[in-house]
Amino acid sequence: MHIEKGEKVQKTEVGRRYSASDIVNFSACRHLTHLDLVNLETPLPKAEDTEEMMLIAGKGFAHEAGYWEHLKETHATAVDLAKNGASDVEMFSATRAALHRGDEVLFQATLLGGPWVGHADFLLKVETPSQLGEFSYEVADTKLSRSSRAKFLIQLCLYSELLASVQGVMPKHMHVVLGDGRRESFFVDDYMRYFRRLKGRYLAWVDEGTRQTYPERSDRCSNCRWRDLCNEQWKSDDHLNQVAGIARSQIAKLRDAGISTLRALAHLDPSTRVPRVQTESQQRLVQQARLQLQSRESGQPIYELLPLADGRGFSRMPEPSTGDLYFDMEGNPLEDGGLEYLFGLYYFEGNAPMFKAFWAHTRAQEKTAFEAFIDFVWAHLRRNPQAHVYHYAPYEPTALKRLMSMHGTRETEVDDLLRQHKLVDLYAVVRESMRTGEDSYSIKSIERFYCSAARDGDVKTAGASIVFYERWRETQDPALLQAIENYNLDDVRSTYELREWLVSIRPAELPWPGTAIDAPARRKSSETASEAMEEYRRQLTGDLPDIHLDWTVKQRIQELMFHLLGFHRRADKPVWWALFARQQASEDELLSDLEAIAGLTQKAPPKPVENGISYFYRFPEQETKLKTGDSCTVVATIEEISKVLIDEDACEVSFTLKSHESLPEAGVAIGAGRPISTAGIQSALRRFVDNYLEGGGKYNAGLRFLLRDLPLVTGVRIGEPLLQPNEALVAATSRI
């Protein structure tokens, strides 16, 4: 089965007809455009759409249908122009008739102009005069995404241009209706110049007599109908993109140096230096290619251990404990805001393996399951203080942080899991302790080294898990949930077996790291803050009804107050998490981090200044968002630096460090700064809430603000303008 919606280049009696998708595809991958054009003359074999692709498409159609129902309910004249079997010309004729009629909403409108066709989800009537009358139309399209993207706007620009040719005036706005129901609007004129240049380049390129293209891997590949053809070509050509962990920028640099295949990279002379590729990165890529080549030729799984490094690889592994837990989550990204629907744990009681699943099917159940999971883990860790929670890859801790912030609960417990290093990522252990001959470091690939039995369940991938879950939501068939649970059990059991294998190959001379224990003062401070927040929770939200619609205005305000108390602390956490994660990153990872500049080597000796020491470094070419004047830190110590000057052209940076401890001459990295202090704001919010709970009337302005009441201002009647005629804003603000 193939998902098609008429949005691709096609042949007609009068020549080719192009669509917005063709321009979007061209901007992403010219080889995709080339194959589309070849397919017009000589049909090519298309890759089958996966169940996950069909599920996403179905969700998109449902979102579109839901918005159509909303428009029908809110507009007097809403017409559906879809007609099975009708040609584009017939559909355009029907669309043009509806436009001249002045219908308020047009669904599935077809627009033609020159070699272009557009199938707009919706045309919305607005009060802007045009050749149609005292009105005109603007384009709106539904998208499952949670934010607007450039390709959406390219599509809407074409529709707007085609619509302008019918109504005689360019629409002022174009609209994207996102997956969460929000409608984002954009000024057409802001994007039309870029769109027309891109459209011109596309037309010039497709009209060329000869087009030489080669496929390059991109984010679109997994959903491309020609992906099987490209994969076959890459395999036949021994393409560098088959090297695990290689970046597109590294492929380009290797090609510039005459290295264009995995085999050539594997046999690269150690004395050869590839320009603009860091030595550490080059050594990693060469070793990776060599092992993959050996594994390919021998048919056997191969790995090599890396030199031991403090705090990395095997040094991340704590000493095994009989109480260790093995953790994996299943989430549904298609749910509005995402839904974590299964928390799975594998562990042992005595010698008996146990599996515990925490299920959630709604946002409220997600919170309950999250709390139950965290409570179970901490009860278990209190009974087994030497135990840890093992997982593979960063998804699980990232999801726990997000759930903690979203639901405003179990913050101290999650913080303690992180601070005491109770969460152990075996993916980091594998990547930092060895190179393998696999073309991926997913747990399914690494299973070749330790798992003797193949998975035999109905669900074999995370994508399939989502498909099965969506089927369950439609059918409520318990067998589908059981299949997902079996898949989750396979994952957590595999995590346990991976830990056992890693322990078996871990160098015997390497000592086990000490157990991380939180400092008593910090732990006491954290417990006190947690107890205070629980007391606020009891007083402000303890008696809230389960159903939101039953809440009174007072109850809604109290819930908002509670969340305000923890807002700034929660907002700071992702910044701190990023700082700590950067401390654990390799130089190779830091070079790819847009919030850092890595590989610094001293350009000139440090210079003592009034407020510390100024440093002067060069850095290798890399992409970064950091710029002169930014708040930054030294990655290794998270110390703040000031007077940051960054010259991207010369690849030089200077900064001042208040500390008088010397930085090394090489290997330094700087990163984004610490959170901005909000201690004063947090203190003010606590005073406001405390006064409210005590029944005082000290901060009525703040309370009226939360109630959305108009402010009480001396000398101004409620509802009248606050500013006097011709009064300057700053002066008026001070007076008010």
Short mmCIF file of C-alpha atoms in Angstrom, two decimals, residues 101-546:
data_model
loop_
_atom_site.label_atom_id
_atom_site.label_comp_id
_atom_site.label_asym_id
_atom_site.label_seq_id
_atom_site.Cartn_x
_atom_site.Cartn_y
_atom_site.Cartn_z
CA ARG A 101 -20.27 32.47 -4.56
CA GLY A 102 -18.65 33.72 -1.39
CA ASP A 103 -18.95 30.56 0.70
CA GLU A 104 -17.33 31.13 4.12
CA VAL A 105 -15.20 27.96 4.21
CA LEU A 106 -13.96 25.82 1.32
CA PHE A 107 -12.69 22.33 2.19
CA GLN A 108 -10.36 20.40 -0.15
CA ALA A 109 -10.00 23.28 -2.61
CA THR A 110 -8.03 22.75 -5.81
CA LEU A 111 -6.03 25.62 -7.34
CA LEU A 112 -4.31 25.71 -10.74
CA GLY A 113 -1.90 28.17 -12.32
CA GLY A 114 0.64 27.51 -15.09
CA PRO A 115 2.40 24.20 -14.38
CA TRP A 116 1.31 24.25 -10.72
CA VAL A 117 -1.48 22.55 -8.80
CA GLY A 118 -2.35 23.04 -5.15
CA HIS A 119 -4.70 21.04 -2.97
CA ALA A 120 -5.42 23.31 0.01
CA ASP A 121 -7.08 21.85 3.08
CA PHE A 122 -9.12 25.00 3.71
CA LEU A 123 -9.81 28.41 2.20
CA LEU A 124 -11.20 30.83 4.79
CA LYS A 125 -13.24 33.93 3.89
CA VAL A 126 -11.95 37.28 5.22
CA GLU A 127 -13.17 40.88 4.97
CA THR A 128 -10.55 42.09 2.50
CA PRO A 129 -11.91 43.36 -0.84
CA SER A 130 -10.85 41.57 -4.01
CA GLN A 131 -12.08 40.86 -7.54
CA LEU A 132 -14.56 38.47 -5.91
CA GLY A 133 -16.30 41.32 -4.07
CA GLU A 134 -16.01 42.90 -0.62
CA PHE A 135 -14.23 39.78 0.58
CA SER A 136 -11.35 37.46 -0.25
CA TYR A 137 -9.81 34.23 1.07
CA GLU A 138 -6.79 32.98 3.01
CA VAL A 139 -5.29 29.49 3.11
CA ALA A 140 -5.20 27.19 6.16
CA ASP A 141 -3.68 23.71 6.35
CA THR A 142 -3.81 21.16 9.16
CA LYS A 143 -0.57 19.56 10.35
CA LEU A 144 0.01 16.98 13.10
CA SER A 145 3.19 18.76 14.18
CA ARG A 146 3.32 20.68 17.47
CA SER A 147 5.12 23.61 15.83
CA SER A 148 5.20 25.20 12.38
CA ARG A 149 8.03 24.27 10.04
CA ALA A 150 9.59 25.87 6.98
CA LYS A 151 8.16 23.24 4.63
CA PHE A 152 4.62 24.09 5.78
CA LEU A 153 5.14 27.73 4.84
CA ILE A 154 6.57 26.82 1.42
CA GLN A 155 3.41 24.82 0.77
CA LEU A 156 1.15 27.65 1.95
CA CYS A 157 3.04 30.20 -0.16
CA LEU A 158 2.27 28.24 -3.33
CA TYR A 159 -1.40 27.93 -2.40
CA SER A 160 -1.55 31.66 -1.59
CA GLU A 161 0.06 32.57 -4.91
CA LEU A 162 -2.37 30.37 -6.85
CA LEU A 163 -5.29 31.76 -4.85
CA ALA A 164 -4.17 35.34 -5.64
CA SER A 165 -4.42 34.61 -9.37
CA VAL A 166 -8.13 33.81 -8.90
CA GLN A 167 -9.18 36.56 -6.50
CA GLY A 168 -6.86 39.27 -7.82
CA VAL A 169 -5.24 40.06 -4.46
CA MET A 170 -2.53 38.29 -2.48
CA PRO A 171 -3.82 36.94 0.85
CA LYS A 172 -2.43 38.86 3.81
CA HIS A 173 -2.11 35.82 6.07
CA MET A 174 -1.65 32.06 5.81
CA HIS A 175 -2.48 29.69 8.65
CA VAL A 176 -1.23 26.39 10.10
CA VAL A 177 -3.60 24.42 12.36
CA LEU A 178 -1.26 22.36 14.56
CA GLY A 179 -1.83 18.97 16.09
CA ASP A 180 -2.83 20.42 19.45
CA GLY A 181 -5.53 22.58 17.82
CA ARG A 182 -3.60 25.87 17.90
CA ARG A 183 -3.78 28.02 14.76
CA GLU A 184 -0.59 29.90 13.91
CA SER A 185 -0.80 32.73 11.38
CA PHE A 186 1.97 34.16 9.21
CA PHE A 187 2.27 37.20 6.94
CA VAL A 188 2.46 35.92 3.36
CA ASP A 189 4.70 38.80 2.24
CA ASP A 190 7.34 37.82 4.82
CA TYR A 191 7.99 34.53 3.00
CA MET A 192 6.97 35.10 -0.62
CA ARG A 193 10.35 36.39 -1.85
CA TYR A 194 12.19 33.32 -0.53
CA PHE A 195 9.50 31.03 -1.91
CA ARG A 196 9.67 32.51 -5.41
CA ARG A 197 13.45 32.19 -5.52
CA LEU A 198 13.19 28.55 -4.43
CA LYS A 199 10.44 27.91 -6.98
CA GLY A 200 12.58 29.48 -9.70
CA ARG A 201 15.57 27.31 -8.81
CA TYR A 202 13.34 24.24 -8.87
CA LEU A 203 11.92 25.00 -12.33
CA ALA A 204 15.37 25.78 -13.74
CA TRP A 205 16.76 22.53 -12.35
CA VAL A 206 13.99 20.22 -13.61
CA ASP A 207 14.31 21.79 -17.08
CA GLU A 208 18.01 20.91 -17.32
CA GLY A 209 18.79 18.35 -20.00
CA THR A 210 21.10 16.32 -17.78
CA ARG A 211 20.79 16.08 -14.02
CA GLN A 212 23.56 14.35 -12.12
CA THR A 213 22.43 13.51 -8.58
CA TYR A 214 23.49 11.13 -5.84
CA PRO A 215 21.46 10.19 -2.74
CA GLU A 216 22.62 11.60 0.57
CA ARG A 217 21.07 10.41 3.81
CA SER A 218 18.71 12.90 5.47
CA ASP A 219 15.85 13.04 7.97
CA ARG A 220 13.39 12.37 5.15
CA CYS A 221 14.88 9.01 4.18
CA SER A 222 12.80 6.84 6.52
CA ASN A 223 9.55 8.11 4.95
CA CYS A 224 10.72 8.35 1.32
CA ARG A 225 9.12 6.09 -1.29
CA TRP A 226 12.53 5.61 -2.95
CA ARG A 227 14.41 4.61 0.23
CA ASP A 228 14.93 0.99 -0.88
CA LEU A 229 16.62 2.15 -4.12
CA CYS A 230 18.95 4.47 -2.19
CA ASN A 231 19.79 1.83 0.41
CA GLU A 232 20.70 -0.62 -2.36
CA GLN A 233 22.90 1.99 -4.02
CA TRP A 234 24.67 2.89 -0.75
CA LYS A 235 25.34 -0.77 -0.06
CA SER A 236 26.60 -1.35 -3.60
CA ASP A 237 28.82 1.75 -3.43
CA ASP A 238 30.08 0.96 0.10
CA HIS A 239 28.95 4.47 1.09
CA LEU A 240 30.51 6.17 4.09
CA ASN A 241 27.06 6.72 5.61
CA GLN A 242 27.12 3.04 6.59
CA VAL A 243 29.75 3.84 9.24
CA ALA A 244 27.99 3.93 12.62
CA GLY A 245 27.91 7.40 14.18
CA ILE A 246 29.36 9.29 11.22
CA ALA A 247 28.05 12.82 10.57
CA ARG A 248 27.22 14.30 7.16
CA SER A 249 29.83 17.01 7.70
CA GLN A 250 32.47 14.34 8.36
CA ILE A 251 31.48 12.47 5.18
CA ALA A 252 32.00 15.67 3.19
CA LYS A 253 35.44 16.28 4.73
CA LEU A 254 36.53 12.67 4.10
CA ARG A 255 35.41 12.90 0.48
CA ASP A 256 37.37 16.12 0.04
CA ALA A 257 40.39 14.13 1.19
CA GLY A 258 39.70 11.40 -1.39
CA ILE A 259 38.14 8.89 1.03
CA SER A 260 34.73 7.91 -0.33
CA THR A 261 34.02 4.35 0.86
CA LEU A 262 33.83 2.46 4.14
CA ARG A 263 36.63 0.16 2.94
CA ALA A 264 38.90 3.09 2.11
CA LEU A 265 38.28 4.60 5.53
CA ALA A 266 38.96 1.26 7.22
CA HIS A 267 42.37 1.03 5.48
CA LEU A 268 43.37 4.67 6.03
CA ASP A 269 47.04 4.98 6.95
CA PRO A 270 47.33 6.06 10.61
CA SER A 271 49.80 8.77 9.62
CA THR A 272 47.29 10.44 7.26
CA ARG A 273 45.57 13.51 8.67
CA VAL A 274 42.22 14.46 7.19
CA PRO A 275 41.91 18.27 7.09
CA ARG A 276 39.29 19.81 9.40
CA VAL A 277 38.55 16.50 11.18
CA GLN A 278 39.58 16.27 14.82
CA THR A 279 42.22 13.63 15.52
CA GLU A 280 40.02 11.88 18.08
CA SER A 281 37.09 11.84 15.64
CA GLN A 282 39.23 10.50 12.81
CA GLN A 283 40.62 7.68 14.94
CA ARG A 284 37.11 6.72 16.06
CA LEU A 285 35.75 6.65 12.51
CA VAL A 286 38.68 4.62 11.16
CA GLN A 287 38.36 2.03 13.95
CA GLN A 288 34.59 1.86 13.47
CA ALA A 289 34.92 1.31 9.71
CA ARG A 290 37.63 -1.33 10.18
CA LEU A 291 35.52 -3.34 12.64
CA GLN A 292 32.42 -3.13 10.45
CA LEU A 293 34.45 -4.34 7.47
CA GLN A 294 35.89 -7.24 9.47
CA SER A 295 32.46 -8.20 10.79
CA ARG A 296 30.96 -7.98 7.30
CA GLU A 297 33.65 -10.23 5.80
CA SER A 298 33.75 -12.77 8.65
CA GLY A 299 30.02 -12.85 9.39
CA GLN A 300 30.86 -12.74 13.10
CA PRO A 301 30.11 -10.09 15.75
CA ILE A 302 33.32 -8.22 16.61
CA TYR A 303 34.22 -5.67 19.25
CA GLU A 304 37.34 -4.03 20.69
CA LEU A 305 37.66 -2.44 24.11
CA LEU A 306 38.81 1.17 24.32
CA PRO A 307 41.45 2.47 26.73
CA LEU A 308 40.08 3.05 30.22
CA ALA A 309 39.08 6.62 31.05
CA ASP A 310 38.16 8.15 34.40
CA GLY A 311 34.42 8.55 34.81
CA ARG A 312 33.63 7.13 31.38
CA GLY A 313 32.77 3.76 29.86
CA PHE A 314 33.15 0.93 32.35
CA SER A 315 33.89 3.50 35.07
CA ARG A 316 30.22 4.52 34.90
CA MET A 317 29.13 1.07 36.06
CA PRO A 318 28.46 0.61 39.78
CA GLU A 319 29.15 -2.69 41.48
CA PRO A 320 26.27 -5.13 40.79
CA SER A 321 23.66 -5.55 43.52
CA THR A 322 20.99 -8.22 43.92
CA GLY A 323 18.41 -5.41 44.13
CA ASP A 324 19.26 -3.77 40.78
CA LEU A 325 16.33 -2.69 38.58
CA TYR A 326 16.10 -2.70 34.77
CA PHE A 327 13.84 -0.05 33.26
CA ASP A 328 12.23 0.70 29.89
CA MET A 329 9.35 2.96 28.82
CA GLU A 330 6.88 2.98 25.95
CA GLY A 331 5.53 6.34 24.78
CA ASN A 332 3.08 7.55 22.16
CA PRO A 333 4.33 10.72 20.40
CA LEU A 334 1.08 10.92 18.40
CA GLU A 335 -0.89 11.83 21.51
CA ASP A 336 -1.26 15.57 22.08
CA GLY A 337 1.83 16.46 24.13
CA GLY A 338 2.98 12.82 24.03
CA LEU A 339 1.80 10.11 26.43
CA GLU A 340 4.04 7.74 28.39
CA TYR A 341 1.74 4.73 28.50
CA LEU A 342 3.96 2.00 29.97
CA PHE A 343 6.70 1.98 32.62
CA GLY A 344 8.31 -1.48 32.77
CA LEU A 345 10.65 -2.84 35.47
CA TYR A 346 12.58 -6.12 35.60
CA TYR A 347 14.22 -7.26 38.85
CA PHE A 348 14.80 -10.28 41.07
CA GLU A 349 13.26 -11.33 44.36
CA GLY A 350 15.49 -14.06 45.66
CA ASN A 351 16.39 -15.89 42.47
CA ALA A 352 13.01 -15.36 40.85
CA PRO A 353 12.79 -12.86 37.97
CA MET A 354 9.95 -10.35 38.35
CA PHE A 355 8.33 -7.94 35.91
CA LYS A 356 6.17 -5.01 36.96
CA ALA A 357 4.22 -2.82 34.52
CA PHE A 358 2.69 0.58 35.24
CA TRP A 359 0.08 1.44 32.58
CA ALA A 360 -1.50 4.80 31.70
CA HIS A 361 -4.09 5.62 29.02
CA THR A 362 -4.96 9.25 29.88
CA ARG A 363 -3.05 12.30 31.10
CA ALA A 364 -4.44 11.81 34.62
CA GLN A 365 -3.47 8.13 34.57
CA GLU A 366 -0.01 9.08 33.33
CA LYS A 367 0.49 11.19 36.45
CA THR A 368 -0.78 8.36 38.68
CA ALA A 369 1.42 5.78 36.95
CA PHE A 370 4.45 8.08 37.16
CA GLU A 371 3.92 8.63 40.89
CA ALA A 372 3.36 4.91 41.50
CA PHE A 373 6.52 4.06 39.53
CA ILE A 374 8.70 6.57 41.40
CA ASP A 375 7.26 5.50 44.77
CA PHE A 376 7.91 1.82 43.97
CA VAL A 377 11.49 2.54 42.86
CA TRP A 378 12.33 4.54 45.98
CA ALA A 379 10.70 2.00 48.30
CA HIS A 380 12.82 -0.65 46.59
CA LEU A 381 16.01 1.45 46.81
CA ARG A 382 15.46 2.09 50.52
CA ARG A 383 15.35 -1.68 51.04
CA ASN A 384 18.35 -2.12 48.70
CA PRO A 385 20.53 0.99 49.21
CA GLN A 386 23.32 -0.31 46.94
CA ALA A 387 20.96 -0.93 44.01
CA HIS A 388 20.71 1.10 40.80
CA VAL A 389 18.24 1.51 37.94
CA TYR A 390 19.65 0.49 34.54
CA HIS A 391 18.31 1.66 31.18
CA TYR A 392 19.58 1.94 27.59
CA ALA A 393 19.87 5.39 25.93
CA PRO A 394 18.68 8.74 27.34
CA TYR A 395 14.93 8.39 26.68
CA GLU A 396 13.98 7.17 30.16
CA PRO A 397 15.66 9.89 32.29
CA THR A 398 14.53 12.55 29.81
CA ALA A 399 10.93 11.33 30.08
CA LEU A 400 11.08 11.22 33.89
CA LYS A 401 12.32 14.82 33.99
CA ARG A 402 9.56 15.92 31.64
CA LEU A 403 6.85 14.12 33.62
CA MET A 404 8.16 15.58 36.88
CA SER A 405 7.96 19.09 35.42
CA MET A 406 4.67 18.61 33.58
CA HIS A 407 2.77 17.13 36.51
CA GLY A 408 4.57 19.08 39.24
CA THR A 409 5.07 15.99 41.38
CA ARG A 410 7.86 13.76 42.74
CA GLU A 411 10.42 16.48 42.00
CA THR A 412 12.65 15.71 44.98
CA GLU A 413 12.58 11.98 44.25
CA VAL A 414 13.59 12.42 40.60
CA ASP A 415 16.27 14.95 41.58
CA ASP A 416 17.67 12.43 44.06
CA LEU A 417 17.77 9.71 41.40
CA LEU A 418 19.87 12.05 39.26
CA ARG A 419 22.10 13.51 41.99
CA GLN A 420 22.88 10.12 43.50
CA HIS A 421 23.55 8.64 40.04
CA LYS A 422 20.98 5.92 40.60
CA LEU A 423 20.08 5.93 36.88
CA VAL A 424 22.76 4.10 34.88
CA ASP A 425 22.73 4.44 31.08
CA LEU A 426 24.26 1.30 29.56
CA TYR A 427 24.26 2.95 26.13
CA ALA A 428 26.87 5.42 27.42
CA VAL A 429 28.85 2.52 28.90
CA VAL A 430 28.85 0.68 25.56
CA ARG A 431 29.73 3.72 23.42
CA GLU A 432 32.57 4.82 25.72
CA SER A 433 34.06 1.41 26.50
CA MET A 434 34.17 -0.31 23.10
CA ARG A 435 33.81 -0.15 19.36
CA THR A 436 31.76 -2.84 17.65
CA GLY A 437 31.44 -4.10 14.11
CA GLU A 438 27.73 -3.28 14.05
CA ASP A 439 26.35 -0.49 11.88
CA SER A 440 24.24 0.73 14.81
CA TYR A 441 24.56 0.92 18.58
CA SER A 442 20.87 0.26 19.24
CA ILE A 443 20.20 -2.39 21.84
CA LYS A 444 18.79 -4.65 19.09
CA SER A 445 22.20 -4.54 17.34
CA ILE A 446 24.26 -4.99 20.52
CA GLU A 447 22.15 -8.07 21.39
CA ARG A 448 24.29 -10.02 18.87
CA PHE A 449 27.01 -10.17 21.53
CA TYR A 450 25.01 -11.56 24.43
CA CYS A 451 21.50 -12.67 23.42
CA SER A 452 21.27 -16.23 22.09
CA ALA A 453 17.52 -16.29 21.33
CA ALA A 454 15.84 -14.06 18.74
CA ARG A 455 12.80 -12.04 19.75
CA ASP A 456 9.64 -13.88 18.73
CA GLY A 457 6.86 -11.53 19.90
CA ASP A 458 4.39 -9.79 17.60
CA VAL A 459 5.84 -6.39 18.55
CA LYS A 460 9.49 -6.06 17.54
CA THR A 461 10.15 -2.30 17.39
CA ALA A 462 9.18 0.89 19.25
CA GLY A 463 7.24 2.00 16.15
CA ALA A 464 5.28 -1.26 16.14
CA SER A 465 4.52 -0.72 19.82
CA ILE A 466 2.85 2.59 18.96
CA VAL A 467 0.86 0.94 16.14
CA PHE A 468 -0.37 -1.82 18.47
CA TYR A 469 -1.25 0.75 21.13
CA GLU A 470 -3.32 2.81 18.69
CA ARG A 471 -5.10 -0.37 17.58
CA TRP A 472 -5.91 -1.12 21.20
CA ARG A 473 -7.40 2.36 21.60
CA GLU A 474 -9.74 1.59 18.73
CA THR A 475 -10.62 -2.01 19.61
CA GLN A 476 -9.88 -2.34 23.37
CA ASP A 477 -8.56 -5.83 22.57
CA PRO A 478 -6.50 -6.86 25.67
CA ALA A 479 -4.30 -9.10 23.51
CA LEU A 480 -2.78 -5.98 21.95
CA LEU A 481 -1.73 -4.57 25.33
CA GLN A 482 -0.30 -7.96 26.23
CA ALA A 483 1.80 -7.95 23.05
CA ILE A 484 3.19 -4.53 23.98
CA GLU A 485 3.90 -5.70 27.52
CA ASN A 486 5.74 -8.75 26.16
CA TYR A 487 7.86 -6.45 23.99
CA ASN A 488 8.65 -4.26 26.98
CA LEU A 489 9.57 -7.36 28.99
CA ASP A 490 11.95 -8.43 26.21
CA ASP A 491 13.61 -4.99 26.37
CA VAL A 492 14.10 -4.88 30.15
CA ARG A 493 15.27 -8.49 30.23
CA SER A 494 17.72 -7.64 27.43
CA THR A 495 18.95 -4.68 29.50
CA TYR A 496 19.65 -7.09 32.38
CA GLU A 497 21.50 -9.50 30.08
CA LEU A 498 23.52 -6.62 28.62
CA ARG A 499 24.55 -5.51 32.11
CA GLU A 500 25.66 -9.08 32.90
CA TRP A 501 27.69 -9.27 29.67
CA LEU A 502 29.35 -5.92 30.36
CA VAL A 503 30.29 -7.06 33.86
CA SER A 504 31.83 -10.22 32.36
CA ILE A 505 34.12 -8.29 29.97
CA ARG A 506 34.85 -5.38 32.30
CA PRO A 507 38.61 -5.20 33.06
CA ALA A 508 39.19 -7.00 36.36
CA GLU A 509 41.76 -4.43 37.53
CA LEU A 510 39.27 -1.55 37.32
CA PRO A 511 37.94 -0.64 40.77
CA TRP A 512 34.21 -0.15 41.26
CA PRO A 513 33.22 3.49 41.76
CA GLY A 514 31.99 4.55 45.19
CA THR A 515 28.27 4.93 45.77
CA ALA A 516 27.16 8.53 45.29
CA ILE A 517 25.74 9.94 48.51
CA ASP A 518 24.07 13.32 48.55
CA ALA A 519 25.67 15.89 50.84
CA PRO A 520 23.70 16.00 54.14
CA ALA A 521 23.15 19.76 53.96
CA ARG A 522 21.91 19.67 50.38
CA ARG A 523 19.75 16.61 51.06
CA LYS A 524 18.25 18.31 54.13
CA SER A 525 17.60 21.48 52.13
CA SER A 526 15.94 19.43 49.38
CA GLU A 527 13.78 17.54 51.88
CA THR A 528 12.74 20.79 53.58
CA ALA A 529 11.77 22.35 50.24
CA SER A 530 9.84 19.21 49.32
CA GLU A 531 7.97 19.21 52.63
CA ALA A 532 7.10 22.89 52.15
CA MET A 533 5.75 22.22 48.65
CA GLU A 534 3.70 19.27 49.90
CA GLU A 535 2.15 21.54 52.54
CA TYR A 536 1.33 24.11 49.86
CA ARG A 537 -0.14 21.31 47.74
CA ARG A 538 -2.35 20.18 50.65
CA GLN A 539 -3.63 23.68 51.36
CA LEU A 540 -4.09 24.83 47.77
CA THR A 541 -5.10 21.71 45.83
CA GLY A 542 -5.98 19.12 48.44
CA ASP A 543 -9.75 19.32 47.89
CA LEU A 544 -9.89 19.78 44.11
CA PRO A 545 -12.54 17.63 42.35
CA ASP A 546 -11.21 15.01 39.92
#
